[in-house]
Amino acid sequence: MNVTIETKSGDQVKNVLMYVGHEDNDEYLGPAPLESIAKQIAFSKGPSGPNTEYLFNLAGALRTLGVHDEHIETLELATRDALKAR
């Protein structure tokens, strides 16, 4: 889904690519503890590739842009921990 978003400073960003997970998807986890989400990401892949690739690229891009997203940062660390524990 492509959308236009408005930042906190009022700037508009157009043609943002956004993914929305739906409950009818077999892989839909729903509300869950961070560790459960991290394990699902660590060991799942879709038609576009491993879920870890998407998460790690997103986290890296946010860092590059200077965007601090506590949820993404914590999820990235938990996912890396899940991979190490395997």
Coordinates of N, CA, C and O in Angstrom, one line a residue:
M1 N 0.9 -1.2 0.0 CA 0.0 0.0 0.0 C 0.9 1.2 0.0 O 1.8 1.3 0.8
N2 N 0.7 2.2 -0.9 CA 1.5 3.4 -0.9 C 0.6 4.5 -0.3 O -0.6 4.7 -0.7
V3 N 1.2 5.3 0.6 CA 0.5 6.3 1.3 C 1.3 7.6 1.4 O 2.5 7.5 1.1
T4 N 0.7 8.7 1.7 CA 1.5 9.9 2.0 C 1.4 10.1 3.5 O 0.3 10.0 4.1
I5 N 2.5 10.4 4.2 CA 2.5 10.6 5.6 C 3.0 12.0 5.9 O 3.6 12.7 5.0
E6 N 2.6 12.5 7.0 CA 3.1 13.8 7.5 C 3.9 13.6 8.7 O 3.5 13.0 9.7
T7 N 5.1 14.2 8.7 CA 6.0 14.1 9.8 C 5.6 15.0 10.9 O 4.8 15.9 10.8
K8 N 6.2 14.9 12.1 CA 5.9 15.8 13.3 C 6.2 17.2 12.9 O 5.6 18.1 13.4
S9 N 7.2 17.4 12.0 CA 7.5 18.8 11.7 C 6.6 19.4 10.6 O 6.7 20.6 10.2
G10 N 5.7 18.6 10.1 CA 4.7 19.0 9.1 C 5.1 18.8 7.7 O 4.3 19.0 6.8
D11 N 6.3 18.2 7.5 CA 6.7 17.8 6.1 C 5.9 16.6 5.6 O 5.5 15.7 6.4
Q12 N 5.6 16.6 4.3 CA 4.9 15.4 3.8 C 5.9 14.5 3.0 O 6.8 15.0 2.3
V13 N 5.7 13.2 3.2 CA 6.5 12.2 2.5 C 5.5 11.4 1.7 O 4.6 10.8 2.2
K14 N 5.7 11.4 0.4 CA 4.8 10.8 -0.5 C 5.3 9.4 -1.0 O 6.4 9.1 -1.0
N15 N 4.3 8.6 -1.3 CA 4.6 7.2 -1.9 C 5.4 6.4 -0.9 O 6.3 5.7 -1.3
V16 N 5.0 6.4 0.4 CA 5.6 5.6 1.4 C 5.1 4.1 1.2 O 3.9 4.0 1.1
L17 N 5.9 3.2 1.2 CA 5.5 1.8 1.1 C 5.2 1.3 2.5 O 6.1 1.4 3.4
M18 N 4.0 0.7 2.7 CA 3.6 0.3 4.0 C 3.0 -1.1 3.9 O 2.3 -1.4 2.9
Y19 N 3.3 -1.9 4.9 CA 2.8 -3.3 4.9 C 1.8 -3.3 6.1 O 2.1 -2.9 7.2
V20 N 0.7 -3.9 5.9 CA -0.3 -4.1 6.9 C -0.6 -5.6 7.0 O -1.0 -6.2 6.1
G21 N -0.4 -6.1 8.2 CA -0.6 -7.6 8.5 C -2.1 -7.8 8.8 O -2.7 -7.0 9.6
H22 N -2.7 -8.8 8.3 CA -4.1 -9.1 8.5 C -4.3 -10.4 9.3 O -3.5 -11.3 9.1
E23 N -5.3 -10.4 10.0 CA -5.6 -11.6 10.9 C -5.8 -12.9 10.0 O -5.6 -14.0 10.5
D24 N -6.2 -12.8 8.8 CA -6.4 -13.9 8.0 C -5.2 -14.6 7.4 O -5.2 -15.6 6.8
N25 N -4.0 -13.9 7.6 CA -2.7 -14.4 7.2 C -2.3 -15.5 8.2 O -2.4 -15.3 9.4
D26 N -1.9 -16.7 7.7 CA -1.5 -17.8 8.6 C -0.3 -17.4 9.5 O -0.2 -18.0 10.6
E27 N 0.5 -16.5 9.1 CA 1.6 -16.0 10.0 C 1.3 -14.9 10.9 O 2.1 -14.4 11.7
Y28 N 0.0 -14.4 10.9 CA -0.4 -13.3 11.8 C -0.3 -13.7 13.2 O -0.8 -14.7 13.7
L29 N 0.5 -13.0 14.0 CA 0.8 -13.3 15.4 C -0.2 -12.6 16.3 O -0.6 -13.1 17.4
G30 N -0.6 -11.4 15.9 CA -1.5 -10.6 16.8 C -0.7 -10.0 17.9 O 0.5 -10.0 17.9
P31 N -1.4 -9.4 18.9 CA -0.7 -8.8 20.0 C 0.0 -9.9 20.8 O -0.5 -11.0 21.0
A32 N 1.3 -9.7 21.0 CA 2.1 -10.7 21.6 C 3.3 -10.1 22.3 O 3.7 -8.9 22.0
P33 N 3.9 -10.8 23.2 CA 5.2 -10.3 23.9 C 6.3 -10.1 22.9 O 6.3 -10.8 21.9
L34 N 7.2 -9.2 23.1 CA 8.3 -8.8 22.2 C 9.1 -10.1 21.9 O 9.4 -10.3 20.7
E35 N 9.4 -10.9 22.8 CA 10.2 -12.1 22.6 C 9.5 -13.1 21.6 O 10.2 -13.7 20.8
S36 N 8.2 -13.2 21.6 CA 7.4 -14.0 20.7 C 7.5 -13.4 19.3 O 7.7 -14.1 18.3
I37 N 7.4 -12.1 19.2 CA 7.5 -11.4 17.9 C 8.9 -11.6 17.3 O 9.0 -11.9 16.2
A38 N 9.9 -11.5 18.2 CA 11.3 -11.6 17.7 C 11.5 -13.0 17.2 O 12.2 -13.2 16.2
K39 N 11.0 -14.0 17.9 CA 11.2 -15.4 17.5 C 10.6 -15.7 16.1 O 11.1 -16.3 15.3
Q40 N 9.4 -15.1 16.0 CA 8.7 -15.3 14.7 C 9.4 -14.6 13.6 O 9.6 -15.2 12.5
I41 N 9.9 -13.4 13.8 CA 10.7 -12.8 12.8 C 12.0 -13.5 12.5 O 12.4 -13.7 11.3
A42 N 12.7 -14.0 13.5 CA 13.9 -14.7 13.4 C 13.9 -15.9 12.5 O 14.8 -16.2 11.7
F43 N 12.7 -16.6 12.5 CA 12.7 -17.9 11.9 C 11.6 -18.0 10.8 O 11.2 -19.1 10.4
S44 N 11.2 -16.8 10.3 CA 10.1 -16.8 9.2 C 10.7 -16.1 8.0 O 11.6 -15.3 8.0
K45 N 10.1 -16.5 6.8 CA 10.5 -15.8 5.6 C 9.2 -15.9 4.7 O 8.3 -16.7 4.9
G46 N 9.2 -14.9 3.8 CA 8.1 -14.8 2.9 C 8.6 -14.7 1.4 O 9.8 -14.9 1.2
P47 N 7.7 -14.4 0.5 CA 8.1 -14.4 -0.9 C 9.2 -13.3 -1.2 O 9.9 -13.5 -2.2
S48 N 9.3 -12.3 -0.3 CA 10.3 -11.3 -0.6 C 11.6 -11.6 0.2 O 12.5 -10.8 0.1
G49 N 11.6 -12.7 0.9 CA 12.9 -13.0 1.6 C 12.7 -13.2 3.1 O 11.5 -13.2 3.6
P50 N 13.8 -13.3 3.9 CA 13.7 -13.5 5.3 C 13.1 -12.3 6.0 O 13.4 -11.2 5.6
N51 N 12.3 -12.5 7.0 CA 11.8 -11.4 7.8 C 12.9 -10.6 8.5 O 12.8 -9.4 8.7
T52 N 14.0 -11.3 8.9 CA 15.1 -10.6 9.5 C 15.7 -9.6 8.6 O 16.0 -8.5 9.1
E53 N 15.8 -9.9 7.3 CA 16.3 -8.9 6.4 C 15.5 -7.6 6.4 O 16.1 -6.5 6.4
Y54 N 14.2 -7.7 6.4 CA 13.3 -6.5 6.4 C 13.6 -5.8 7.7 O 13.8 -4.6 7.7
L55 N 13.5 -6.5 8.8 CA 13.7 -5.8 10.1 C 15.0 -5.1 10.2 O 15.1 -3.9 10.6
F56 N 16.1 -5.8 9.9 CA 17.5 -5.3 10.1 C 17.7 -4.1 9.1 O 18.3 -3.1 9.5
N57 N 17.2 -4.2 7.9 CA 17.3 -3.1 7.0 C 16.5 -1.9 7.4 O 17.0 -0.7 7.3
L58 N 15.3 -2.1 8.0 CA 14.5 -1.0 8.5 C 15.2 -0.3 9.7 O 15.3 0.9 9.7
A59 N 15.7 -1.1 10.6 CA 16.4 -0.6 11.8 C 17.7 0.2 11.3 O 17.9 1.3 11.8
G60 N 18.4 -0.3 10.4 CA 19.6 0.4 9.9 C 19.2 1.7 9.2 O 19.9 2.7 9.3
A61 N 18.1 1.7 8.4 CA 17.7 2.9 7.7 C 17.3 4.0 8.7 O 17.6 5.1 8.5
L62 N 16.5 3.6 9.7 CA 16.1 4.5 10.7 C 17.3 5.1 11.4 O 17.4 6.4 11.6
R63 N 18.3 4.3 11.7 CA 19.6 4.9 12.3 C 20.2 5.9 11.4 O 20.7 6.9 11.9
T64 N 20.3 5.5 10.1 CA 21.0 6.4 9.2 C 20.2 7.7 9.1 O 20.9 8.8 8.9
L65 N 18.9 7.7 9.2 CA 18.1 8.9 9.1 C 18.1 9.7 10.5 O 17.5 10.7 10.6
G66 N 18.7 9.1 11.5 CA 18.7 9.7 12.8 C 17.3 9.6 13.5 O 17.0 10.3 14.4
V67 N 16.6 8.6 13.1 CA 15.2 8.3 13.8 C 15.4 7.3 14.9 O 15.9 6.2 14.6
H68 N 15.0 7.7 16.1 CA 15.0 6.7 17.2 C 13.6 6.1 17.4 O 12.6 6.9 17.7
D69 N 13.5 4.8 17.2 CA 12.3 4.1 17.4 C 12.5 3.0 18.4 O 13.1 2.0 18.0
E70 N 12.1 3.2 19.6 CA 12.5 2.3 20.7 C 11.9 0.9 20.4 O 12.6 -0.1 20.7
H71 N 10.7 0.8 19.8 CA 10.2 -0.6 19.6 C 11.0 -1.3 18.5 O 11.4 -2.5 18.7
I72 N 11.4 -0.6 17.4 CA 12.2 -1.3 16.4 C 13.6 -1.7 16.9 O 14.1 -2.7 16.7
E73 N 14.2 -0.8 17.7 CA 15.5 -1.0 18.2 C 15.5 -2.2 19.2 O 16.4 -3.1 19.1
T74 N 14.5 -2.3 20.1 CA 14.4 -3.4 21.0 C 14.1 -4.7 20.3 O 14.6 -5.7 20.6
L75 N 13.2 -4.6 19.3 CA 12.8 -5.8 18.5 C 14.0 -6.3 17.7 O 14.3 -7.5 17.6
E76 N 14.8 -5.4 17.2 CA 16.0 -5.8 16.5 C 17.0 -6.6 17.4 O 17.5 -7.7 17.1
L77 N 17.2 -6.1 18.6 CA 18.1 -6.7 19.6 C 17.5 -8.1 20.0 O 18.3 -9.1 20.1
A78 N 16.2 -8.1 20.3 CA 15.6 -9.4 20.7 C 15.7 -10.4 19.5 O 15.8 -11.6 19.8
T79 N 15.5 -10.0 18.3 CA 15.6 -10.9 17.2 C 17.0 -11.4 17.0 O 17.2 -12.6 16.7
R80 N 18.0 -10.6 17.1 CA 19.4 -11.0 17.1 C 19.7 -12.0 18.2 O 20.4 -13.0 18.0
D81 N 19.2 -11.8 19.4 CA 19.3 -12.7 20.5 C 18.7 -14.1 20.2 O 19.2 -15.1 20.5
A82 N 17.5 -14.1 19.6 CA 16.8 -15.3 19.2 C 17.6 -16.1 18.2 O 17.7 -17.3 18.3
L83 N 18.2 -15.4 17.3 CA 19.1 -16.1 16.3 C 20.3 -16.7 16.9 O 20.7 -17.8 16.6
K84 N 20.9 -16.0 17.9 CA 22.1 -16.5 18.6 C 21.8 -17.7 19.4 O 22.6 -18.7 19.6
A85 N 20.6 -17.7 20.0 CA 20.1 -18.8 20.9 C 19.8 -20.1 20.2 O 19.7 -21.2 20.8
R86 N 19.6 -20.0 18.9 CA 19.2 -21.2 18.1 C 20.3 -22.2 18.0 O 21.4 -22.2 18.0

